[in-house]
Each structure stands twice: as C-alpha cells, then as structure tokens.
Coordinates of C-alpha atoms in Angstrom, one line a residue:
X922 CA 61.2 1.3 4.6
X923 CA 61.2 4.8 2.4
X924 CA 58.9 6.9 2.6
X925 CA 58.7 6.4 -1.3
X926 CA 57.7 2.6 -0.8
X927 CA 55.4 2.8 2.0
X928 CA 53.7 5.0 -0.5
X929 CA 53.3 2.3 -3.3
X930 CA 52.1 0.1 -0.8
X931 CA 49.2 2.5 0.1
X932 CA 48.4 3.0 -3.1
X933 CA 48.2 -0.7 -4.6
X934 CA 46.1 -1.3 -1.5
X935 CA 43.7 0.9 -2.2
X936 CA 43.5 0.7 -5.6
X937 CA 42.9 -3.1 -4.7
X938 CA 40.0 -2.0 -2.6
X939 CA 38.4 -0.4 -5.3
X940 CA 39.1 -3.1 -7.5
X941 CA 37.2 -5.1 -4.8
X942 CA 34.5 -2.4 -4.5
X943 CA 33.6 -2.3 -8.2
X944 CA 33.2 -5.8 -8.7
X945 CA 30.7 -5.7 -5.3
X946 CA 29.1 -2.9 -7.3
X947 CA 28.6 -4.8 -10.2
X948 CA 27.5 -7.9 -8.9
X949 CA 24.8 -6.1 -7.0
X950 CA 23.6 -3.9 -10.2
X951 CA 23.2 -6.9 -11.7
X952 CA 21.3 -8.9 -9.2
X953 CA 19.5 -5.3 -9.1
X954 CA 18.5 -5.8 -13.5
X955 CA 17.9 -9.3 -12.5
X956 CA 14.8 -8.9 -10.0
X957 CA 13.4 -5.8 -12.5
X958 CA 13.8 -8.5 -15.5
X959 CA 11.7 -11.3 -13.2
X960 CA 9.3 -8.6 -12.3
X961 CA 9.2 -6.9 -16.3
X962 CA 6.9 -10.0 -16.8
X963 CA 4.5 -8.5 -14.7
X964 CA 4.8 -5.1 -15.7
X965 CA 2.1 -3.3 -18.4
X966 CA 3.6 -0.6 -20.0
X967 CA 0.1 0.2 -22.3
X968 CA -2.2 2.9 -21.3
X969 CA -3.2 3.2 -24.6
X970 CA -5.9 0.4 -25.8
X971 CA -7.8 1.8 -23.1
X972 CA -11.0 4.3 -24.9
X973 CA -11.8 7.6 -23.1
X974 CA -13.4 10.5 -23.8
X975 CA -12.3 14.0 -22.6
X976 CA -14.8 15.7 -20.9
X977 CA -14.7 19.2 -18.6
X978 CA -16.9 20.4 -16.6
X979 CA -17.1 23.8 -14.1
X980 CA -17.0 23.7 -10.4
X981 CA -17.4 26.9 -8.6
X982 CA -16.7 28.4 -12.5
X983 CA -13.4 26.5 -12.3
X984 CA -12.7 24.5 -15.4
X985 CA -12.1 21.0 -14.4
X986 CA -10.3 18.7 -16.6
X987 CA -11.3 14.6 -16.6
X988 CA -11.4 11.5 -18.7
X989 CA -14.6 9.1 -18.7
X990 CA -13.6 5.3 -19.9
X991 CA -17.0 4.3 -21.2
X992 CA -18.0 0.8 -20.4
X993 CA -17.8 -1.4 -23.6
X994 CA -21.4 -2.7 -24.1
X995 CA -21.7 0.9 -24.3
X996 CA -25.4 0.8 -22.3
X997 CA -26.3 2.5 -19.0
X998 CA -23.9 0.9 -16.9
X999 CA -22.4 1.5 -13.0
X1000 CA -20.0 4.5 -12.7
X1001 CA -16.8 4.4 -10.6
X1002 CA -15.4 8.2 -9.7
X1003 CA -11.6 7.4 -9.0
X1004 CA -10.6 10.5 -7.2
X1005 CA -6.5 10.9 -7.2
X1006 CA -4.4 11.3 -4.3
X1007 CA -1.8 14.2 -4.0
X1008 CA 0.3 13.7 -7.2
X1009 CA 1.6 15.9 -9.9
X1010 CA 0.2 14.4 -12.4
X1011 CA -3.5 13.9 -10.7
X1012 CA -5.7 11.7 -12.8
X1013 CA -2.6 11.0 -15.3
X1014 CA -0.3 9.7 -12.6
X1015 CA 0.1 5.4 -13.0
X1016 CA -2.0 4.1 -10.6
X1017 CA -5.6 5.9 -11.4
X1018 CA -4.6 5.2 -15.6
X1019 CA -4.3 2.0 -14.6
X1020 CA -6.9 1.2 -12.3
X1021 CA -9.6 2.7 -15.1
X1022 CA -8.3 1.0 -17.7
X1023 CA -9.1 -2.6 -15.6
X1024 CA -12.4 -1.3 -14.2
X1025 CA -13.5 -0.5 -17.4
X1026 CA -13.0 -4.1 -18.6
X1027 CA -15.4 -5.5 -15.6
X1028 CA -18.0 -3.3 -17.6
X1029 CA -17.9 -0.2 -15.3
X1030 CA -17.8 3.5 -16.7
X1031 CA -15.0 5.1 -15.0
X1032 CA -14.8 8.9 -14.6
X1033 CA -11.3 10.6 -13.5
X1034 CA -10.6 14.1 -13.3
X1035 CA -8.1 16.8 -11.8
X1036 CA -9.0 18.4 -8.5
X1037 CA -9.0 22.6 -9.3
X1038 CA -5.0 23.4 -9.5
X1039 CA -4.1 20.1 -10.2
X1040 CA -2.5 19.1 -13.5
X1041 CA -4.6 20.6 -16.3
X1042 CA -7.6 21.5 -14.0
X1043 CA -7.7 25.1 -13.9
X1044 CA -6.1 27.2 -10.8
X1045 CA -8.5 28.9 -8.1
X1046 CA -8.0 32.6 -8.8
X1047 CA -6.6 32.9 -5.2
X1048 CA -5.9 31.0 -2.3
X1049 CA -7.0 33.2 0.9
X1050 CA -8.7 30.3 2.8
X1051 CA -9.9 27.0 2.9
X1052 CA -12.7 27.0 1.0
X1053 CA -10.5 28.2 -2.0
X1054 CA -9.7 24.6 -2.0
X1055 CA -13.0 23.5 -1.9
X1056 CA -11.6 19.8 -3.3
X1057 CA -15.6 18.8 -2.0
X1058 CA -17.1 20.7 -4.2
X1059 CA -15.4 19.2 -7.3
X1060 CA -16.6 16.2 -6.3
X1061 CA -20.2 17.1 -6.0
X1062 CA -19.7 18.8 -9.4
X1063 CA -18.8 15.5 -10.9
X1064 CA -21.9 13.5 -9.7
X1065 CA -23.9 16.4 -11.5
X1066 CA -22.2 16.1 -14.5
X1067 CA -22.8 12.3 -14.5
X1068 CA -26.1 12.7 -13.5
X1069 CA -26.6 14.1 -17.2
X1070 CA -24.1 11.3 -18.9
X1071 CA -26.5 9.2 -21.1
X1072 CA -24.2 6.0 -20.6
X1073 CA -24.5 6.0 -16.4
X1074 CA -27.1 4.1 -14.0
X1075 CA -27.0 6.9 -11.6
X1076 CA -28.6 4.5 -8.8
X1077 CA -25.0 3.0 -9.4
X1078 CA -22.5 5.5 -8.7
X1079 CA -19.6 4.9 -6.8
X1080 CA -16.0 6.5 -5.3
X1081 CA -12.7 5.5 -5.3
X1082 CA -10.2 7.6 -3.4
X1083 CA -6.8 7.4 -3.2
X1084 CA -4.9 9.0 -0.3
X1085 CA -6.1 13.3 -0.3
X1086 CA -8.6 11.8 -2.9
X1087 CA -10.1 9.7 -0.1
X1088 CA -10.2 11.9 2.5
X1089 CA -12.2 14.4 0.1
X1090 CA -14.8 11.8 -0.5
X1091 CA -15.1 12.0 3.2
X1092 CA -16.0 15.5 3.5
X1093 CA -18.1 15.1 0.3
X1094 CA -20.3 12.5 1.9
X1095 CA -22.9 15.3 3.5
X1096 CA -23.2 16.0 -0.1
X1097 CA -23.9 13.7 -1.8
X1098 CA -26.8 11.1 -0.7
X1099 CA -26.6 9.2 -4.3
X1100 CA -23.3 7.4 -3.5
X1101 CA -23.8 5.0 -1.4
X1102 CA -20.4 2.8 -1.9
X1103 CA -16.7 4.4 -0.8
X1104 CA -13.4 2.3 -1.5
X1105 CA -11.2 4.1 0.4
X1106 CA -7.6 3.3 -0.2
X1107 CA -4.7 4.5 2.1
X1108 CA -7.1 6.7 3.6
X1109 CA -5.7 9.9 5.5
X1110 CA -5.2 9.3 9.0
X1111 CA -3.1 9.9 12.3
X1112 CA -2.9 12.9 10.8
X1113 CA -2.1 14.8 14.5
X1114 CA 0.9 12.8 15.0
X1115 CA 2.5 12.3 11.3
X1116 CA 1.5 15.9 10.1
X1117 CA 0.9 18.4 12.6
X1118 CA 2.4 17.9 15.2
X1119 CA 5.7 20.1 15.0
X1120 CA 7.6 16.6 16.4
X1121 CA 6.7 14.8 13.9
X1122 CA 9.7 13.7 11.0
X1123 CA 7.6 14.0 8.1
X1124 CA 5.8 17.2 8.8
X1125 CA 7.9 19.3 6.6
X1126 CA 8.0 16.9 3.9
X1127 CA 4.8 16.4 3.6
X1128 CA 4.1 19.9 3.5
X1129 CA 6.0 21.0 1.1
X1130 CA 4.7 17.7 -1.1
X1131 CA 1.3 19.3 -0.7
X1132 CA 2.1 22.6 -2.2
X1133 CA 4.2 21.3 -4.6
X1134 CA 2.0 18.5 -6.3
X1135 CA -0.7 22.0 -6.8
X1136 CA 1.5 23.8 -9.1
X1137 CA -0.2 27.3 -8.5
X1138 CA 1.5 30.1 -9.8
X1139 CA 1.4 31.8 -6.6
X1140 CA 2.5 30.9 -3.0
X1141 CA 0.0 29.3 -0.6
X1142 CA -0.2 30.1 3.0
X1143 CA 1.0 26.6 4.8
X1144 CA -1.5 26.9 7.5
X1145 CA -4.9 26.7 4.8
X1146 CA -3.1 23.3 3.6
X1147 CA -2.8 22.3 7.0
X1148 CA -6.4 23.2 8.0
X1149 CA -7.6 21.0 4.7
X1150 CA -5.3 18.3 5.8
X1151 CA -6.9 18.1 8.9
X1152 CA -10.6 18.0 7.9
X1153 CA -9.7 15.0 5.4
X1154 CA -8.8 12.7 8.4
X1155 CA -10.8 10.1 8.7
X1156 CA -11.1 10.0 12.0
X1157 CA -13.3 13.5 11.9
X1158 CA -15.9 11.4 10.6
X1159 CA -16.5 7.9 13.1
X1160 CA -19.7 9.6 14.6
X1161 CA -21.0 10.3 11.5
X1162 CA -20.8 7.2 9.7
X1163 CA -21.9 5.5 12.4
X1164 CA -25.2 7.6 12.6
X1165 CA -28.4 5.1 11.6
X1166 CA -29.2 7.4 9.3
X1167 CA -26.2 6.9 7.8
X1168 CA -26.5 4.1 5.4
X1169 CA -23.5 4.6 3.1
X1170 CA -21.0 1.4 3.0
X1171 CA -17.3 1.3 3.1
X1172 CA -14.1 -0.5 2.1
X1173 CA -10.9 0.5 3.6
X1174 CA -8.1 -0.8 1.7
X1175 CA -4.4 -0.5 2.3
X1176 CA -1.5 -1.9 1.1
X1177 CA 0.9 -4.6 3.0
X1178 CA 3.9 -2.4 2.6
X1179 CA 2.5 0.8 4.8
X1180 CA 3.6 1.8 8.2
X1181 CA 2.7 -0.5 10.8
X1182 CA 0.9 1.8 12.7
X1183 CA -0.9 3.4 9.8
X1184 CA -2.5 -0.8 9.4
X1185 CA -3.0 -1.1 12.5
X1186 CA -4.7 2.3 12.8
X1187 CA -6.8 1.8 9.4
X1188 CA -7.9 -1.8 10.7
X1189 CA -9.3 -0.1 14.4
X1190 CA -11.0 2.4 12.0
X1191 CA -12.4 -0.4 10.4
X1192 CA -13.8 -1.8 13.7
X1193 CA -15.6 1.0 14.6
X1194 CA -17.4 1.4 11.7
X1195 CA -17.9 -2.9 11.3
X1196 CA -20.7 -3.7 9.8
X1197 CA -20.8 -0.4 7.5
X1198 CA -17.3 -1.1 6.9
X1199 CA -15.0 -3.7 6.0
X1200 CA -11.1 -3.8 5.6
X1201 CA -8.8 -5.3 3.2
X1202 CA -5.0 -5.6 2.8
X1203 CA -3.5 -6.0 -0.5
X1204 CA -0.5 -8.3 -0.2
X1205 CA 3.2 -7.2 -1.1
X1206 CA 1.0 -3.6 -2.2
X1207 CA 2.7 -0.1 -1.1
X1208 CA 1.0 3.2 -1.2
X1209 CA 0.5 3.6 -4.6
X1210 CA -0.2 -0.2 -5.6
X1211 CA 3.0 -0.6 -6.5
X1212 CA 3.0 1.3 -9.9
X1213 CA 5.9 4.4 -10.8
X1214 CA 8.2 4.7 -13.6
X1215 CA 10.7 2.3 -15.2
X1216 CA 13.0 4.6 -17.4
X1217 CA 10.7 7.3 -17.2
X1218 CA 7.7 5.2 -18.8
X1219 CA 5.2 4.4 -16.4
X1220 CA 4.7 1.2 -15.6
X1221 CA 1.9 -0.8 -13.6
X1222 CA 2.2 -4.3 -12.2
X1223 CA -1.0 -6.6 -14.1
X1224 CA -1.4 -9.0 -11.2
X1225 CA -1.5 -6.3 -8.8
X1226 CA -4.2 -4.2 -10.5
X1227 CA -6.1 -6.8 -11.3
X1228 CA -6.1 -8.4 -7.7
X1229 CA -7.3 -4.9 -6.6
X1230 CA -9.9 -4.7 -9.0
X1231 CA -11.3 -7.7 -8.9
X1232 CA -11.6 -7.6 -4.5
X1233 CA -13.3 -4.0 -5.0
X1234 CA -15.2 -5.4 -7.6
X1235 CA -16.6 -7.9 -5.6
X1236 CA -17.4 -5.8 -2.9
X1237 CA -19.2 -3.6 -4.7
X1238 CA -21.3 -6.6 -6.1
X1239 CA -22.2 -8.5 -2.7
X1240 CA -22.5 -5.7 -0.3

C-alpha cells in the first residue's frame, strides 16, 4: 500500500471519528437543554414584585448598605435578618433575593444588608487586623437600627445565616441577648481540616474566594482572613450554647447535595446541642439552595424556596 493511500485511510478514519464525536456531542447537549427545559418550570426569574425599601445605616462609621422587605399588612410584625454568605454580590446574590422575597409573603419583615467591604457596603479604611473585619459588629448595628424601625416586634427578631453569614451570627450571639432564634444554614465547620490545614485540597481556593468576594482596593494579609475564618467555626461555640444560661434556640440546616462529612459533621453538632438545637436536611438542596444564573439572569428554583421557607417558618412558629 502507498504511503499516499495509507494516508487517505487515516484520514477518512478520523474524520469518521469526529463525525461520530459530534453527533455524541449533540445528542448530549440536547439531553443537557432537555433537563434545563423540565426544570425552567420550576425556575422564577422575578425579583421584582417583591417591595423594599433601601435603608443604610453606620457600623463602626462604616456606611452599610441593606434592603428591608416590609411585611404587607404593613403592622409591627416579626423581623428576619438574612445575613449573606461569602459572595460577590452579598445581599444581591440569588439565594438571600430570593429567600426575602418568600419570607416576606409568610408576613415577616426581612432586613438584608452588605457586610463592610462587601458589595455596595463601604470598605474598612484598612485592614491591619481582625477586628478591621469586625463582620459582628455589623450585625449588632443592625438589631439597633431595627430596634428604631416602626414596622418591627423587636421581641420577634430573628437570624438567618448563610455560610460566613452563619458563622458571624455565632460570634454575634454574646451580643446580642434580643435574638433568641438562629437558622443556621451550611454553617462553617471542619474548618481545621478543609481550610487550615496546609494538606488540605481546598485551602488555597478557598482563600483566595475569601479575598476576592471583599473587593477592597487594597491587598489583605491572608493570615487576618484565616484568623476570622477560624473564630466563625461553629465548633468554637458547643460550650457556650450549651451553657443553662444560654437560652437561645437553633436550626441547622444543610442541603442534601453537601460533602458527606460536612452532614455528617453538622448532624453530631446538632446532637450536642439537642434540645437547643435541631437539624434539617433539605432534599436534592446544594450549598446555595440550588439558585445561580441561567444566561446570566439569576434564577431561583420556587419549590425549593418555598420548601425552605415554609420548614424555617415552622420552626420559628412551634419552637
């Protein structure tokens, strides 16, 4: 055989092969458009029947940006502060828009806001230690600010944090005797072995997403983020909680789709806090509930939300 014809034979195999490949490709984008068609059903793409009112207010003279969705009956009503995990966007991001929007039609007043150099909260002046990032304080801040709001029942304030937003209310507690209820959802924790710990895979990562969901305009020393990441871990505060004193109540949440470990972690946590705690997993749920984007629009699954809502809703209502 010439080399001339072993040539063509090369090259109408392969070009069969991709032939072959395409078509696989195809048929698998378009049982990929099939499953986000099924789900599209499902999907909200409206933040925008939803009324708020943007409201600021100071902490530690830092201008801190928010957005209170006033309950409807428009009376003195119970108060849920949704605090945002680590996120770009902060209190804009999908899943906190969408979770007020729902609380807010169970009657609730709903306050969100940016943590100080997040989003369009304003930026510490510098970051030289941890108390620069004094994320507690912001929290504290907020309850004051309610605690002048003529629409809130102040004996009816409560926190929702996400992720870094949980793990603030945690070290907010000490300050802040009026809550009384915490949903914590995807709470930090094993935060030795997935963070800190130089062996661990997602150290670096995770990092690097911590500085670059702040969006200072200056460079922050790794090791402050690393010391706030550690006091967030719920694990710092077991003994606490379980103080008699202590009469705060809790609901850990996570979501089906989460590590393993981190579920079987967050229930244990549970267990040692049982009967000021109780856990909950949200079925087919990730980290984030399972909203994002869908062509750069974001997006929000109803029956997901509204499952959430209506399991913290009736915590908050029999506990």
């Amino acid at each position: 055989m010439t080399t001339y014809r072993k040539i063509s034979i090369i090259s109408i195999i392969a070009v069969f092969i991709i032939i072959i490949s395409f078509q696989k490709s195809i048929r698998e984008e378009y049982s990929n458009l099939a499953k986000i068609t099924a789900e599209a059903s499902l999907i909200d793409f409206s933040f925008a029947d939803a009324e708020f009112e943007p409201i600021v207010f100071y902490s530690d003279s830092i201008k801190i940006a928010g957005k209170i969705f006033n309950n409807p009956k428009r009376i003195k009503a119970p108060t849920i502060i949704i605090l945002h995990g680590t996120h770009v966007l902060g209190k804009d991001q999908p899943l906190v828009l969408s979770l007020a929007k729902e609380f807010q039609k169970k009657d609730y007043n709903v306050l969100i806001f940016d943590f100080r150099g997040y989003n369009e909260s304003e930026d510490p002046k510098a970051v030289n230690s941890i108390d620069d990032l004094n994320f507690a304080e912001d929290v504290v801040s907020a309850i004051n600010f309610l605690k002048e709001y003529p629409k809130v029942d102040t004996s009816k304030i409560f926190i929702l944090g996400h992720s870094f937003g949980a793990g603030v209310s945690l070290s907010a507690m000490n300050q802040i005797d009026c809550v009384k209820k915490y949903i914590l959802f995807g709470a930090p924790r094993r935060v030795t072995e997935r963070i800190i710990s130089y062996s661990s895979k997602d150290r670096n990562q995770l990092i690097y997403k911590s500085i670059n969901n702040l969006q200072l305009s200056y460079s922050v020393d790794s090791t402050i983020l690393i010391e706030g990441i550690q006091k967030r871990n719920i694990e710092n505060y077991i003994s606490l909680i379980n103080q008699p004193s202590f009469n705060a109540r809790f609901f850990l949440i996570d979501g089906s789709k989460e590590d393993p470990k981190d579920i079987s972690f967050y229930k244990e946590m549970a267990a040692k806090l049982y009967p000021k705690a109780n856990y909950y997993s949200i079925p087919g749920s990730d980290h984030y509930l399972n909203t994002g984007y869908f062509l750069d629009r974001p997006t929000y699954s109803k029956q997901m939300i509204t499952h959430f809502v209506n399991k913290v809703d009736a915590w908050l209502k029999q506990t």
